[in-house]
Amino acid sequence: MSQLVALSLSIAVLGAIWAFFALGPLSGFVLVWAGFIAWGCFFHTGGDIKALQKTIVGTVYGAVVAWIALLIIVNVPIAALGAIWPAIIVGVTVFCLVIVASVDLLSAVPANVYGYAALVGYSLHQPSALQNLGAPSFANPLILLVVSLVIGALLGYLSGLLTKMLTTSKTPAAA
């Protein structure tokens, strides 16, 4: 089987399983789209064990930095600055996403950005998310996103392994 067909098949099968669980029994505990972001990041970052590490560390780091930004914006409002205050916080925290690129596990800056963007995007479009930033449950966007991103990265790794199995398996020769 060609590598492209094997990769397509492995992602299709595992993607369908992921969607079933994320939209069914694990609904409320994981986000299907966030898992796919990390899955894509895994391949974008190299598709190997190092990519798995960088994807998990980078996306989680990005989500944590975004969570800190939202905590500051929500809990330290400076009304006199209007929209300038959140812009300053975003600017400072986004700087933190990139400045760490000399650290090997944080050197995949897109992974850091994907985690940040996923957490902020979810939090700004989910009505209760900003009220649950400190909740010790899956209502907290940090917990929900981190679990989703880690599972997505692991699924990327699994789809890579499955692809290798499908491309290296030999069919028995006819006698």
XYZ file of N, CA, C and O in Angstrom:
700
model
N 0.858 -1.174 0.000
C 0.000 0.000 0.000
C 0.903 1.236 0.000
O 1.882 1.289 0.731
N 0.532 2.229 -0.794
C 1.342 3.456 -0.841
C 1.239 4.204 0.487
O 0.269 4.047 1.235
N 2.233 5.024 0.750
C 2.242 5.781 1.999
C 1.053 6.738 2.078
O 0.442 6.889 3.137
N 0.700 7.369 0.966
C -0.427 8.302 0.964
C -1.735 7.591 1.273
O -2.543 8.069 2.072
N -1.943 6.437 0.669
C -3.175 5.677 0.936
C -3.186 5.200 2.387
O -4.203 5.291 3.080
N -2.047 4.700 2.855
C -1.959 4.223 4.238
C -2.211 5.358 5.227
O -2.950 5.188 6.214
N -1.624 6.518 4.980
C -1.832 7.669 5.864
C -3.291 8.113 5.824
O -3.905 8.366 6.871
N -3.844 8.181 4.635
C -5.257 8.578 4.494
C -6.172 7.619 5.231
O -7.098 8.037 5.939
N -5.916 6.330 5.075
C -6.734 5.312 5.734
C -6.574 5.375 7.250
O -7.565 5.337 7.988
N -5.336 5.503 7.722
C -5.122 5.532 9.174
C -5.773 6.761 9.807
O -6.407 6.667 10.865
N -5.656 7.902 9.153
C -6.275 9.117 9.694
C -7.799 9.031 9.606
O -8.501 9.445 10.529
N -8.305 8.457 8.527
C -9.760 8.324 8.382
C -10.342 7.434 9.474
O -11.340 7.795 10.114
N -9.720 6.295 9.707
C -10.239 5.351 10.709
C -10.121 5.939 12.114
O -11.091 5.977 12.876
N -8.913 6.412 12.447
C -8.733 6.982 13.786
C -9.527 8.276 13.958
O -10.034 8.557 15.048
N -9.649 9.055 12.890
C -10.448 10.279 12.947
C -11.915 9.987 13.207
O -12.579 10.696 13.975
N -12.434 8.951 12.575
C -13.831 8.564 12.807
C -14.030 8.094 14.247
O -15.026 8.441 14.895
N -13.070 7.321 14.748
C -13.152 6.858 16.143
C -13.083 8.048 17.096
O -13.866 8.145 18.047
N -12.152 8.980 16.825
C -12.030 10.181 17.648
C -13.330 10.977 17.634
O -13.825 11.404 18.685
N -13.893 11.186 16.459
C -15.141 11.954 16.350
C -16.261 11.268 17.124
O -17.026 11.929 17.829
N -16.351 9.949 17.009
C -17.395 9.216 17.742
C -17.260 9.458 19.241
O -18.235 9.802 19.919
N -16.054 9.277 19.764
C -15.876 9.439 21.206
C -16.031 10.893 21.641
O -16.667 11.177 22.656
N -15.461 11.823 20.883
C -15.529 13.237 21.271
C -16.947 13.784 21.193
O -17.330 14.635 22.002
N -17.716 13.305 20.246
C -19.088 13.790 20.087
C -20.102 12.937 20.824
O -21.260 13.319 20.935
N -19.674 11.781 21.314
C -20.562 10.861 22.020
C -20.189 10.716 23.477
O -20.390 11.635 24.272
N -19.593 9.562 23.847
C -19.336 9.284 25.265
C -18.427 10.292 25.973
O -18.534 10.448 27.182
N -17.537 10.947 25.246
C -16.627 11.914 25.882
C -17.061 13.365 25.682
O -16.315 14.286 26.018
N -18.248 13.564 25.143
C -18.755 14.919 24.932
C -18.749 15.684 26.255
O -19.198 15.186 27.273
N -18.210 16.876 26.222
C -18.084 17.681 27.440
C -16.738 17.502 28.120
O -16.391 18.256 29.025
N -15.989 16.481 27.693
C -14.671 16.217 28.271
C -13.545 16.451 27.272
O -12.389 16.551 27.660
N -13.882 16.474 25.987
C -12.909 16.752 24.931
C -13.620 17.500 23.811
O -14.845 17.451 23.685
N -12.824 18.189 23.000
C -13.352 18.918 21.843
C -12.756 18.315 20.584
O -11.528 18.282 20.423
N -13.611 17.830 19.700
C -13.143 17.143 18.500
C -12.215 18.036 17.676
O -11.162 17.603 17.215
N -12.580 19.292 17.503
C -11.781 20.192 16.667
C -10.410 20.471 17.275
O -9.420 20.580 16.556
N -10.332 20.585 18.591
C -9.041 20.849 19.239
C -8.110 19.649 19.077
O -6.903 19.812 18.864
N -8.664 18.460 19.146
C -7.857 17.269 18.907
C -7.293 17.254 17.502
O -6.124 16.908 17.288
N -8.112 17.655 16.534
C -7.634 17.683 15.152
C -6.571 18.768 14.935
O -5.672 18.602 14.113
N -6.656 19.865 15.671
C -5.611 20.893 15.583
C -4.275 20.291 16.019
O -3.259 20.440 15.333
N -4.254 19.610 17.150
C -3.012 19.011 17.648
C -2.551 17.882 16.728
O -1.344 17.696 16.517
N -3.481 17.151 16.168
C -3.160 16.068 15.241
C -2.422 16.642 14.036
O -1.374 16.142 13.628
N -2.970 17.688 13.465
C -2.307 18.344 12.335
C -0.967 18.926 12.732
O 0.009 18.854 11.979
N -0.892 19.494 13.921
C 0.356 20.065 14.415
C 1.428 18.993 14.522
O 2.594 19.236 14.197
N 1.043 17.803 14.952
C 1.994 16.698 15.059
C 2.676 16.444 13.715
O 3.903 16.337 13.631
N 1.895 16.374 12.655
C 2.490 16.121 11.337
C 3.241 17.352 10.826
O 4.297 17.227 10.217
N 2.705 18.525 11.099
C 3.363 19.760 10.683
C 4.738 19.897 11.335
O 5.668 20.443 10.764
N 4.865 19.367 12.535
C 6.090 19.505 13.308
C 7.102 18.398 13.005
O 8.203 18.435 13.522
N 6.730 17.441 12.180
C 7.693 16.419 11.774
C 7.185 14.998 11.789
O 7.790 14.113 11.211
N 6.092 14.737 12.506
C 5.482 13.415 12.484
C 6.282 12.302 13.139
O 6.121 11.138 12.784
N 7.121 12.626 14.110
C 7.906 11.598 14.803
C 7.775 11.809 16.317
O 6.987 12.638 16.765
N 8.545 11.055 17.086
C 8.433 11.153 18.548
C 8.806 12.547 19.045
O 8.204 13.055 19.990
N 9.780 13.180 18.409
C 10.156 14.548 18.786
C 8.998 15.502 18.494
O 8.717 16.413 19.267
N 8.310 15.276 17.374
C 7.144 16.099 17.028
C 6.030 15.905 18.048
O 5.338 16.859 18.399
N 5.872 14.675 18.529
C 4.855 14.415 19.554
C 5.170 15.225 20.810
O 4.294 15.896 21.360
N 6.416 15.202 21.225
C 6.815 15.953 22.409
C 6.616 17.456 22.208
O 6.042 18.131 23.073
N 7.072 17.962 21.069
C 6.948 19.397 20.805
C 5.490 19.818 20.654
O 5.114 20.919 21.075
N 4.675 18.956 20.076
C 3.260 19.279 19.918
C 2.572 19.345 21.266
O 1.847 20.303 21.560
N 2.802 18.358 22.092
C 2.155 18.349 23.414
C 2.651 19.518 24.257
O 1.845 20.303 24.782
N 3.955 19.673 24.373
C 4.503 20.742 25.218
C 4.114 22.110 24.661
O 3.683 22.993 25.408
N 4.230 22.294 23.356
C 3.927 23.593 22.753
C 2.456 23.974 22.836
O 2.134 25.107 23.207
N 1.569 23.049 22.499
C 0.138 23.398 22.545
C -0.335 23.612 23.980
O -1.123 24.521 24.239
N 0.180 22.810 24.892
C -0.199 22.992 26.305
C 0.369 24.317 26.820
O -0.336 25.073 27.505
N 1.612 24.618 26.480
C 2.203 25.899 26.880
C 1.366 27.060 26.341
O 1.038 27.996 27.077
N 1.018 26.998 25.073
C 0.202 28.050 24.469
C -1.138 28.204 25.171
O -1.595 29.326 25.428
N -1.766 27.077 25.505
C -3.055 27.128 26.205
C -2.899 27.742 27.594
O -3.731 28.553 28.024
N -1.837 27.395 28.291
C -1.598 27.953 29.632
C -1.358 29.458 29.550
O -1.907 30.235 30.347
N -0.566 29.900 28.585
C -0.300 31.329 28.434
C -1.598 32.072 28.098
O -1.863 33.155 28.650
N -2.416 31.504 27.242
C -3.705 32.123 26.912
C -4.609 32.180 28.140
O -5.304 33.178 28.368
N -4.608 31.120 28.913
C -5.420 31.055 30.126
C -4.991 32.150 31.103
O -5.830 32.846 31.682
N -3.681 32.342 31.249
C -3.166 33.412 32.108
C -3.618 34.774 31.576
O -4.054 35.636 32.344
N -3.537 34.953 30.268
C -3.981 36.221 29.668
C -5.449 36.480 29.984
O -5.815 37.594 30.382
N -6.278 35.468 29.826
C -7.709 35.644 30.098
C -7.973 35.900 31.577
O -8.839 36.714 31.921
N -7.230 35.209 32.443
C -7.381 35.465 33.886
C -7.080 36.927 34.207
O -7.799 37.566 34.987
N -6.027 37.458 33.617
C -5.664 38.859 33.862
C -6.738 39.787 33.299
O -7.201 40.708 33.988
N -7.142 39.549 32.069
C -8.141 40.420 31.426
C -9.453 40.425 32.194
O -10.050 41.486 32.423
N -9.893 39.253 32.640
C -11.181 39.134 33.339
C -11.109 39.664 34.772
O -12.036 40.312 35.247
N -9.995 39.391 35.453
C -9.912 39.714 36.877
C -9.227 41.033 37.203
O -9.276 41.480 38.351
N -8.583 41.650 36.236
C -7.925 42.934 36.455
C -8.413 43.904 35.372
O -7.638 44.363 34.536
N -9.696 44.213 35.403
C -10.206 45.124 34.366
C -9.730 46.554 34.628
O -9.739 47.020 35.761
N -9.307 47.199 33.594
C -8.929 48.616 33.697
C -9.804 49.347 32.690
O -9.437 49.537 31.523
N -10.987 49.698 33.166
C -12.012 50.280 32.296
C -11.535 51.535 31.566
O -11.933 51.783 30.430
N -10.694 52.304 32.220
C -10.232 53.553 31.604
C -9.461 53.314 30.307
O -9.432 54.179 29.435
N -8.867 52.132 30.158
C -8.105 51.835 28.953
C -8.958 51.193 27.847
O -8.486 51.048 26.722
N -10.165 50.793 28.193
C -11.045 50.185 27.193
C -10.399 48.975 26.548
O -9.834 48.116 27.211
N -10.439 48.916 25.224
C -9.894 47.780 24.480
C -8.371 47.768 24.453
O -7.765 46.772 24.049
N -7.744 48.843 24.910
C -6.276 48.880 24.938
C -5.735 47.891 25.969
O -4.716 47.236 25.731
N -6.419 47.750 27.104
C -5.951 46.852 28.161
C -5.857 45.405 27.677
O -4.783 44.788 27.778
N -6.920 44.819 27.141
C -6.771 43.443 26.645
C -5.728 43.335 25.532
O -5.004 42.335 25.440
N -5.610 44.361 24.696
C -4.611 44.340 23.625
C -3.196 44.291 24.201
O -2.326 43.576 23.679
N -2.961 45.027 25.274
C -1.643 45.008 25.924
C -1.357 43.612 26.474
O -0.259 43.067 26.283
N -2.346 43.032 27.138
C -2.175 41.689 27.711
C -1.911 40.668 26.613
O -1.022 39.818 26.730
N -2.659 40.750 25.519
C -2.425 39.840 24.394
C -1.019 40.048 23.838
O -0.282 39.083 23.595
N -0.611 41.282 23.656
C 0.723 41.555 23.134
C 1.823 40.970 24.005
O 2.752 40.327 23.507
N 1.711 41.171 25.311
C 2.723 40.659 26.239
C 2.734 39.134 26.246
O 3.804 38.503 26.183
N 1.564 38.518 26.278
C 1.518 37.056 26.354
C 1.922 36.402 25.030
O 2.565 35.349 25.036
N 1.590 37.028 23.920
C 2.025 36.485 22.628
C 3.551 36.599 22.495
O 4.201 35.707 21.947
N 4.115 37.659 23.022
C 5.583 37.752 23.081
C 6.148 36.535 23.804
O 7.144 35.945 23.367
N 5.498 36.147 24.882
C 5.941 34.980 25.662
C 5.831 33.679 24.873
O 6.568 32.727 25.150
N 4.937 33.618 23.907
C 4.820 32.424 23.069
C 6.059 32.211 22.212
O 6.449 31.083 21.941
N 6.638 33.304 21.761
C 7.727 33.224 20.790
C 9.102 33.281 21.443
O 10.024 32.582 21.020
N 9.251 34.051 22.480
C 10.565 34.261 23.086
C 11.168 32.961 23.619
O 12.381 32.838 23.742
N 10.347 31.971 23.874
C 10.823 30.691 24.411
C 11.331 29.743 23.324
O 11.711 28.607 23.605
N 11.358 30.190 22.076
C 11.707 29.315 20.948
C 13.125 28.745 21.030
O 13.432 27.776 20.353
N 13.978 29.300 21.870
C 15.326 28.739 22.017
C 15.317 27.477 22.885
O 16.289 26.737 22.912
N 14.211 27.226 23.567
C 14.048 25.994 24.343
C 13.536 24.931 23.374
O 12.497 25.120 22.729
N 14.252 23.839 23.251
C 13.944 22.842 22.228
C 12.471 22.421 22.210
O 11.836 22.424 21.158
N 11.910 22.063 23.339
C 10.530 21.577 23.360
C 9.503 22.672 23.052
O 8.357 22.374 22.757
N 9.918 23.929 23.111
C 9.019 25.043 22.785
C 9.421 25.731 21.483
O 8.921 26.806 21.165
N 10.304 25.088 20.726
C 10.835 25.710 19.511
C 9.878 25.633 18.319
O 10.083 26.328 17.328
N 8.829 24.826 18.407
C 7.824 24.774 17.340
C 6.784 25.853 17.651
O 5.716 25.586 18.197
N 7.114 27.077 17.312
C 6.261 28.224 17.652
C 4.821 28.036 17.172
O 3.896 28.403 17.897
N 4.571 27.462 15.990
C 3.169 27.246 15.605
C 2.395 26.408 16.633
O 1.219 26.682 16.882
N 3.038 25.427 17.238
C 2.351 24.629 18.261
C 1.926 25.516 19.430
O 0.793 25.409 19.929
N 2.813 26.409 19.853
C 2.497 27.329 20.945
C 1.297 28.195 20.558
O 0.376 28.408 21.361
N 1.316 28.675 19.321
C 0.229 29.545 18.844
C -1.080 28.770 18.721
O -2.148 29.293 19.062
N -1.029 27.531 18.245
C -2.260 26.738 18.115
C -2.928 26.557 19.481
O -4.149 26.664 19.603
N -2.128 26.268 20.503
C -2.693 26.101 21.845
C -3.307 27.388 22.361
O -4.401 27.394 22.930
N -2.610 28.501 22.155
C -3.100 29.815 22.582
C -4.411 30.143 21.860
O -5.414 30.497 22.485
N -4.386 30.018 20.546
C -5.562 30.368 19.740
C -6.754 29.477 20.068
O -7.895 29.955 20.129
N -6.509 28.202 20.281
C -7.608 27.281 20.587
C -8.281 27.675 21.909
O -9.513 27.724 21.997
N -7.470 27.978 22.919
C -8.061 28.328 24.208
C -8.802 29.662 24.152
O -9.925 29.774 24.637
N -8.205 30.657 23.532
C -8.867 31.961 23.439
C -10.121 31.863 22.577
O -11.178 32.369 22.944
N -10.004 31.203 21.432
C -11.160 31.066 20.548
C -12.329 30.379 21.235
O -13.466 30.854 21.179
N -12.051 29.274 21.907
C -13.110 28.568 22.634
C -13.696 29.462 23.720
O -14.916 29.580 23.852
N -12.839 30.103 24.487
C -13.289 30.911 25.630
C -14.126 32.108 25.213
O -15.060 32.489 25.922
N -13.804 32.705 24.079
C -14.563 33.871 23.632
C -15.891 33.501 22.976
O -16.764 34.350 22.849
N -16.032 32.251 22.574
C -17.263 31.836 21.891
C -18.106 30.869 22.699
O -19.163 30.442 22.238
N -17.669 30.527 23.887
C -18.441 29.658 24.778
C -18.907 30.533 25.938
O -18.076 30.986 26.731
N -20.191 30.791 26.030
C -20.685 31.776 26.993
C -20.192 31.617 28.438
O -19.901 32.588 29.097
N -20.060 30.397 28.923
C -19.695 30.210 30.332
C -18.195 30.068 30.566
O -17.747 30.017 31.707
N -17.404 30.019 29.516
C -15.973 29.714 29.671
C -15.241 30.739 30.529
O -14.445 30.362 31.400
N -15.476 32.013 30.306
C -14.749 33.033 31.063
C -15.110 33.019 32.546
O -14.300 33.421 33.383
N -16.305 32.544 32.877
C -16.692 32.438 34.291
C -16.094 31.202 34.944
O -16.119 31.072 36.165
N -15.577 30.277 34.145
C -15.075 29.009 34.681
C -13.552 28.868 34.577
O -13.039 27.752 34.651
N -12.838 29.966 34.421
C -11.389 29.892 34.267
C -10.693 29.253 35.471
O -9.613 28.679 35.335
N -11.301 29.332 36.636
C -10.708 28.748 37.841
C -11.377 27.470 38.302
O -10.990 26.905 39.330
N -12.330 26.973 37.546
C -13.064 25.772 37.957
C -12.171 24.534 37.903
O -11.433 24.349 36.937
N -12.249 23.687 38.923
C -11.463 22.446 38.912
C -12.224 21.320 38.196
O -12.414 20.228 38.744
N -12.678 21.623 36.992
C -13.490 20.655 36.247
C -13.316 20.898 34.750
O -12.625 21.829 34.334
N -13.993 20.090 33.954
C -13.921 20.254 32.508
C -14.684 21.481 32.020
O -14.638 21.807 30.840
N -15.349 22.196 32.918
C -15.947 23.484 32.555
C -14.852 24.540 32.384
O -15.055 25.545 31.712
N -13.690 24.290 32.964
C -12.539 25.178 32.827
C -11.949 24.963 31.434
O -11.551 23.849 31.092
N -11.898 26.004 30.625
C -11.392 25.819 29.260
C -9.958 25.296 29.206
O -9.601 24.580 28.269
N -9.145 25.602 30.209
C -7.768 25.102 30.209
C -7.754 23.579 30.305
O -7.058 22.908 29.541
N -8.516 23.039 31.225
C -8.558 21.582 31.394
C -9.111 20.920 30.139
O -8.542 19.968 29.609
N -10.217 21.438 29.647
C -10.862 20.884 28.457
C -9.932 20.905 27.248
O -9.798 19.909 26.524
N -9.260 22.030 27.024
C -8.380 22.160 25.856
C -7.125 21.322 26.001
O -6.697 20.678 25.032
N -6.514 21.311 27.173
C -5.286 20.535 27.355
C -5.555 19.051 27.100
O -4.797 18.388 26.376
N -6.617 18.525 27.656
C -6.941 17.107 27.442
C -7.174 16.840 25.955
O -6.653 15.874 25.391
N -7.919 17.712 25.295
C -8.210 17.546 23.869
C -6.950 17.614 23.023
O -6.763 16.813 22.089
N -6.084 18.561 23.327
C -4.853 18.730 22.559
C -3.901 17.554 22.752
O -3.297 17.071 21.784
N -3.769 17.078 23.963
C -2.883 15.940 24.223
C -3.398 14.690 23.513
O -2.630 13.972 22.860
N -4.695 14.435 23.610
C -5.257 13.263 22.927
C -5.076 13.400 21.413
O -4.715 12.432 20.736
N -5.296 14.590 20.875
C -5.108 14.793 19.443
C -3.683 14.521 19.003
O -3.447 13.890 17.970
N -2.713 14.983 19.778
C -1.305 14.725 19.448
C -1.009 13.225 19.496
O -0.320 12.690 18.621
N -1.542 12.552 20.500
C -1.343 11.103 20.609
C -1.994 10.364 19.438
O -1.428 9.385 18.920
N -3.144 10.836 19.000
C -3.784 10.229 17.835
C -2.955 10.460 16.575
O -2.884 9.587 15.704
N -2.333 11.612 16.468
C -1.420 11.851 15.355
C -0.291 10.837 15.363
O 0.031 10.238 14.327
N 0.285 10.630 16.522
C 1.365 9.651 16.648
C 0.875 8.248 16.287
O 1.539 7.527 15.537
N -0.299 7.876 16.793
C -0.862 6.559 16.473
C -1.138 6.405 14.986
O -0.896 5.342 14.412
N -1.635 7.459 14.358
C -1.902 7.363 12.921
C -0.596 7.214 12.142
O -0.550 6.523 11.120
N 0.473 7.819 12.637
C 1.784 7.634 12.018
C 2.270 6.202 12.159
O 2.791 5.615 11.202
N 2.099 5.617 13.335
C 2.482 4.222 13.547
C 1.662 3.286 12.669
O 2.203 2.348 12.068
N 0.355 3.540 12.606
C -0.515 2.713 11.779
C -0.127 2.824 10.307
O -0.112 1.830 9.579
N 0.226 4.006 9.880
C 0.675 4.207 8.496
C 1.912 3.370 8.212
O 2.001 2.707 7.176
N 2.874 3.379 9.144
C 4.085 2.577 8.968
C 3.747 1.089 8.898
O 4.311 0.353 8.082
N 2.840 0.647 9.747
C 2.437 -0.764 9.722
C 1.816 -1.133 8.374
O 2.095 -2.196 7.831
N 0.974 -0.252 7.862
C 0.292 -0.544 6.603
C 1.231 -0.497 5.397
O 0.977 -1.169 4.393
N 2.285 0.300 5.486
C 3.194 0.406 4.340
C 4.330 -0.609 4.401
O 4.952 -0.880 3.391
N 4.601 -1.168 5.575
C 5.699 -2.132 5.676
C 5.219 -3.568 5.722
O 6.022 -4.478 5.614
N 3.921 -3.772 5.889
C 3.430 -5.161 5.962
C 3.542 -5.789 4.574
O 3.243 -5.177 3.563
N 4.006 -7.001 4.579
C 4.180 -7.743 3.329
C 3.082 -8.801 3.231
O 2.722 -9.435 4.213
N 2.563 -8.935 2.053
C 1.576 -9.982 1.836
C 2.345 -11.261 1.481
O 3.351 -11.215 0.776
N 1.880 -12.386 1.987
C 2.591 -13.640 1.693
C 2.577 -13.911 0.182
O 1.563 -13.734 -0.475
N 3.713 -14.340 -0.323
C 3.808 -14.661 -1.748
C 3.115 -15.988 -2.020
O 3.135 -16.895 -1.199
N 2.490 -16.054 -3.169
C 1.807 -17.300 -3.549
C 2.861 -18.369 -3.823
O 3.869 -18.127 -4.459
N 2.602 -19.557 -3.335
C 3.567 -20.658 -3.516
C 3.365 -21.352 -4.835
O 2.389 -21.396 -5.453
